[in-house]
Amino acid sequence: MTTMPMFPLASVLFPAMPTALRIFEERYFVMLARVLQAERPEFGIVLIERGSEAGGGEQRFGIATVARITQLRSDDGTVGLLARGERRIEVTRWLADDPHPQAEVRDVPELEWSDELQPLHDEAERLVRRTLAQASEFTEQSWPANVGLSENPIDSSWQLAGIAPIGPLDQIHLLQSATTEQLLRGVIEATTDAAEVIAMSWDEEMPPADDAD
């Protein structure tokens, strides 16, 4: 078991995905100072189940991702940081805030790759990119449809989950995947559902055809 400082958010961080955070609460300044003194500058990012990001008192899910700090910037009383998702962890016990959230955690086994999964990976990638392109017609997306992916197939599988235009509850379900096949099939299922919602929105916004004379 390892004690890990935790950062609850309203979004999910996946392994091999970047994240940008803005630190403005005193409790997280304390956390950041402690993290930077450690041998490895890392902390856990966990999805909030109920509550808000600021102020404390939120309820959190039991699976998280370790984030490794890659860049820091101080500006006008806040600290901006960039971090990268490293590995999954399971919370075994939440500890009292000190003053930031912290938990006893253990690593979740890494996913494994088989070349037999390549067709499933390719299908997931085509679907995610196509759905991102469709979604961009309605709202600005965090990721463009042509965003580059890692050459490592496990990393790129996580990245497909991270760029897919799906909600946090779908994301946390994907983060819990026990196998790479389960992850890729989950990406396909969640993205297909998102594409259907986008298609319905498209139909609702299309003007009615003129009646023939």
Short mmCIF file of C-alpha atoms in Angstrom, two decimals:
data_model
loop_
_atom_site.label_atom_id
_atom_site.label_comp_id
_atom_site.label_asym_id
_atom_site.label_seq_id
_atom_site.Cartn_x
_atom_site.Cartn_y
_atom_site.Cartn_z
CA MET A 1 0.00 0.00 0.00
CA THR A 2 1.12 3.55 -0.77
CA THR A 3 -0.22 6.83 0.58
CA MET A 4 -0.94 9.12 -2.35
CA PRO A 5 -2.02 12.79 -2.42
CA MET A 6 -5.23 13.00 -4.43
CA PHE A 7 -6.79 15.69 -6.63
CA PRO A 8 -10.56 15.18 -7.19
CA LEU A 9 -11.84 16.52 -10.52
CA ALA A 10 -15.05 16.52 -12.55
CA SER A 11 -13.24 14.72 -15.37
CA VAL A 12 -11.21 11.53 -15.83
CA LEU A 13 -7.51 11.35 -16.59
CA PHE A 14 -6.40 8.28 -18.55
CA PRO A 15 -2.90 6.81 -18.71
CA ALA A 16 -0.85 8.31 -21.56
CA MET A 17 -3.07 11.41 -21.65
CA PRO A 18 -2.01 14.97 -20.74
CA THR A 19 -3.92 17.27 -18.42
CA ALA A 20 -3.67 20.95 -17.52
CA LEU A 21 -4.63 22.09 -14.01
CA ARG A 22 -4.87 25.45 -12.28
CA ILE A 23 -4.07 25.45 -8.56
CA PHE A 24 -5.72 28.21 -6.52
CA GLU A 25 -6.86 26.61 -3.24
CA GLU A 26 -4.51 26.72 -0.27
CA ARG A 27 -4.88 22.98 0.40
CA TYR A 28 -3.59 22.18 -3.07
CA PHE A 29 -0.68 24.62 -2.71
CA VAL A 30 0.30 22.49 0.30
CA MET A 31 -0.16 19.32 -1.73
CA LEU A 32 1.95 20.69 -4.59
CA ALA A 33 4.77 21.68 -2.23
CA ARG A 34 4.80 18.17 -0.78
CA VAL A 35 4.67 16.52 -4.20
CA LEU A 36 7.60 18.58 -5.48
CA GLN A 37 9.70 17.51 -2.49
CA ALA A 38 9.13 13.83 -3.22
CA GLU A 39 11.42 11.70 -5.36
CA ARG A 40 8.71 11.42 -8.03
CA PRO A 41 6.49 14.51 -8.56
CA GLU A 42 3.17 12.70 -8.85
CA PHE A 43 -0.31 12.58 -7.37
CA GLY A 44 -3.61 10.85 -8.06
CA ILE A 45 -6.45 12.33 -10.11
CA VAL A 46 -9.85 10.88 -9.21
CA LEU A 47 -13.32 11.56 -10.60
CA ILE A 48 -15.81 13.26 -8.28
CA GLU A 49 -18.94 11.17 -7.82
CA ARG A 50 -20.90 13.88 -5.99
CA GLY A 51 -20.00 17.46 -5.10
CA SER A 52 -17.87 20.16 -6.70
CA GLU A 53 -14.18 20.59 -7.39
CA ALA A 54 -13.71 23.53 -5.03
CA GLY A 55 -14.28 23.68 -1.29
CA GLY A 56 -14.00 20.02 -0.28
CA GLY A 57 -16.59 17.57 1.01
CA GLU A 58 -16.98 15.79 -2.33
CA GLN A 59 -17.51 12.04 -2.77
CA ARG A 60 -15.09 10.28 -5.07
CA PHE A 61 -14.84 7.12 -7.14
CA GLY A 62 -12.49 4.34 -6.08
CA ILE A 63 -10.25 4.18 -9.15
CA ALA A 64 -7.85 6.92 -10.20
CA THR A 65 -4.84 7.68 -12.39
CA VAL A 66 -1.42 8.77 -11.22
CA ALA A 67 -0.43 12.09 -12.78
CA ARG A 68 3.26 12.99 -13.17
CA ILE A 69 4.00 16.72 -13.28
CA THR A 70 5.85 17.77 -16.42
CA GLN A 71 5.62 21.57 -16.29
CA LEU A 72 4.81 24.34 -13.80
CA ARG A 73 3.95 28.01 -14.23
CA SER A 74 3.05 30.62 -11.61
CA ASP A 75 0.75 33.49 -12.56
CA ASP A 76 -1.22 36.03 -10.50
CA GLY A 77 -1.51 34.00 -7.31
CA THR A 78 -2.27 30.71 -9.03
CA VAL A 79 -0.12 27.87 -10.30
CA GLY A 80 -0.69 26.22 -13.64
CA LEU A 81 0.68 22.76 -14.18
CA LEU A 82 0.85 20.22 -16.93
CA ALA A 83 0.87 16.54 -16.07
CA ARG A 84 0.70 13.19 -17.83
CA GLY A 85 -1.32 10.15 -16.82
CA GLU A 86 1.05 7.35 -15.82
CA ARG A 87 -0.78 4.34 -14.38
CA ARG A 88 -4.05 3.35 -12.73
CA ILE A 89 -4.46 3.02 -8.99
CA GLU A 90 -7.22 1.67 -6.77
CA VAL A 91 -8.17 3.47 -3.57
CA THR A 92 -8.19 1.01 -0.68
CA ARG A 93 -8.89 3.60 2.01
CA TRP A 94 -9.55 7.32 2.06
CA LEU A 95 -7.60 9.14 4.75
CA ALA A 96 -8.47 12.37 6.54
CA ASP A 97 -7.66 15.50 4.52
CA ASP A 98 -4.28 16.89 5.59
CA PRO A 99 -5.28 19.50 4.41
CA HIS A 100 -5.66 18.04 0.91
CA PRO A 101 -7.32 14.71 0.04
CA GLN A 102 -5.12 11.64 0.41
CA ALA A 103 -5.65 7.90 0.22
CA GLU A 104 -4.00 4.55 0.61
CA VAL A 105 -3.75 3.10 -2.88
CA ARG A 106 -2.41 0.12 -4.79
CA ASP A 107 -1.50 -0.20 -8.44
CA VAL A 108 -4.00 -1.71 -10.86
CA PRO A 109 -2.43 -4.31 -13.21
CA GLU A 110 -1.29 -2.91 -16.54
CA LEU A 111 -3.20 -3.85 -19.68
CA GLU A 112 -1.57 -6.25 -22.11
CA TRP A 113 -1.44 -6.11 -25.90
CA SER A 114 -1.93 -8.81 -28.52
CA ASP A 115 -1.57 -8.23 -32.26
CA GLU A 116 -4.93 -9.98 -32.65
CA LEU A 117 -6.48 -6.81 -31.21
CA GLN A 118 -5.21 -4.59 -34.03
CA PRO A 119 -8.44 -4.78 -36.12
CA LEU A 120 -10.47 -3.83 -33.04
CA HIS A 121 -8.07 -0.96 -32.33
CA ASP A 122 -8.37 0.24 -35.94
CA GLU A 123 -12.17 0.11 -35.75
CA ALA A 124 -12.18 2.11 -32.52
CA GLU A 125 -9.82 4.70 -33.98
CA ARG A 126 -11.88 5.18 -37.16
CA LEU A 127 -15.07 5.56 -35.13
CA VAL A 128 -13.59 8.00 -32.61
CA ARG A 129 -12.04 10.19 -35.32
CA ARG A 130 -15.25 10.20 -37.37
CA THR A 131 -17.37 11.05 -34.32
CA LEU A 132 -15.00 13.85 -33.29
CA ALA A 133 -15.33 15.34 -36.76
CA GLN A 134 -19.12 15.15 -36.52
CA ALA A 135 -19.20 16.59 -33.00
CA SER A 136 -17.02 19.53 -34.05
CA GLU A 137 -19.86 20.68 -36.33
CA PHE A 138 -21.91 21.49 -33.20
CA THR A 139 -19.49 22.44 -30.42
CA GLU A 140 -15.79 23.04 -29.99
CA GLN A 141 -14.03 19.82 -29.04
CA SER A 142 -11.02 19.38 -26.79
CA TRP A 143 -9.30 17.28 -29.45
CA PRO A 144 -9.29 17.56 -33.26
CA ALA A 145 -10.26 14.55 -35.32
CA ASN A 146 -6.72 14.28 -36.73
CA VAL A 147 -4.91 14.38 -33.38
CA GLY A 148 -1.81 12.20 -33.30
CA LEU A 149 -1.68 9.05 -31.18
CA SER A 150 1.18 7.13 -29.61
CA GLU A 151 2.85 4.35 -31.57
CA ASN A 152 2.55 2.20 -28.44
CA PRO A 153 -0.75 0.30 -28.90
CA ILE A 154 -1.63 0.26 -25.18
CA ASP A 155 -0.98 3.98 -24.85
CA SER A 156 -2.97 4.74 -28.00
CA SER A 157 -5.86 2.59 -26.75
CA TRP A 158 -6.01 4.74 -23.61
CA GLN A 159 -5.67 7.85 -25.75
CA LEU A 160 -8.68 6.81 -27.83
CA ALA A 161 -10.66 6.64 -24.59
CA GLY A 162 -9.32 10.05 -23.63
CA ILE A 163 -10.16 11.87 -26.87
CA ALA A 164 -13.54 10.23 -27.53
CA PRO A 165 -16.41 12.76 -27.17
CA ILE A 166 -18.05 10.94 -24.26
CA GLY A 167 -19.07 11.89 -20.72
CA PRO A 168 -17.24 11.26 -17.42
CA LEU A 169 -19.44 8.32 -16.40
CA ASP A 170 -18.53 6.52 -19.62
CA GLN A 171 -14.92 7.50 -19.03
CA ILE A 172 -14.80 6.05 -15.51
CA HIS A 173 -16.30 2.83 -16.86
CA LEU A 174 -13.50 2.64 -19.42
CA LEU A 175 -10.87 3.39 -16.79
CA GLN A 176 -12.01 0.26 -14.93
CA SER A 177 -11.32 -2.01 -17.94
CA ALA A 178 -9.61 -5.26 -17.00
CA THR A 179 -8.29 -6.04 -20.51
CA THR A 180 -7.34 -4.12 -23.62
CA GLU A 181 -10.14 -5.83 -25.52
CA GLN A 182 -12.66 -4.68 -22.92
CA LEU A 183 -11.29 -1.15 -23.17
CA LEU A 184 -11.50 -1.01 -26.97
CA ARG A 185 -14.98 -2.53 -27.08
CA GLY A 186 -16.04 -0.04 -24.42
CA VAL A 187 -14.66 2.83 -26.48
CA ILE A 188 -16.59 1.59 -29.51
CA GLU A 189 -19.84 1.20 -27.55
CA ALA A 190 -19.64 4.58 -25.80
CA THR A 191 -18.61 6.41 -28.98
CA THR A 192 -21.38 4.74 -30.97
CA ASP A 193 -23.89 6.01 -28.41
CA ALA A 194 -22.38 9.49 -28.63
CA ALA A 195 -22.56 9.40 -32.43
CA GLU A 196 -26.25 8.53 -32.27
CA VAL A 197 -26.91 11.55 -30.04
CA ILE A 198 -24.96 13.74 -32.45
CA ALA A 199 -26.98 12.38 -35.39
CA MET A 200 -30.23 13.19 -33.59
CA SER A 201 -28.99 16.72 -32.91
CA TRP A 202 -28.11 17.03 -36.59
CA ASP A 203 -31.61 15.95 -37.61
CA GLU A 204 -33.21 18.44 -35.21
CA GLU A 205 -31.16 21.33 -36.59
CA MET A 206 -31.78 20.52 -40.25
CA PRO A 207 -34.52 22.75 -41.71
CA PRO A 208 -37.59 20.89 -43.00
CA ALA A 209 -37.60 20.18 -46.70
CA ASP A 210 -39.95 22.31 -48.81
CA ASP A 211 -43.14 20.56 -49.81
CA ALA A 212 -43.36 19.74 -53.49
CA ASP A 213 -45.77 21.92 -55.48
#
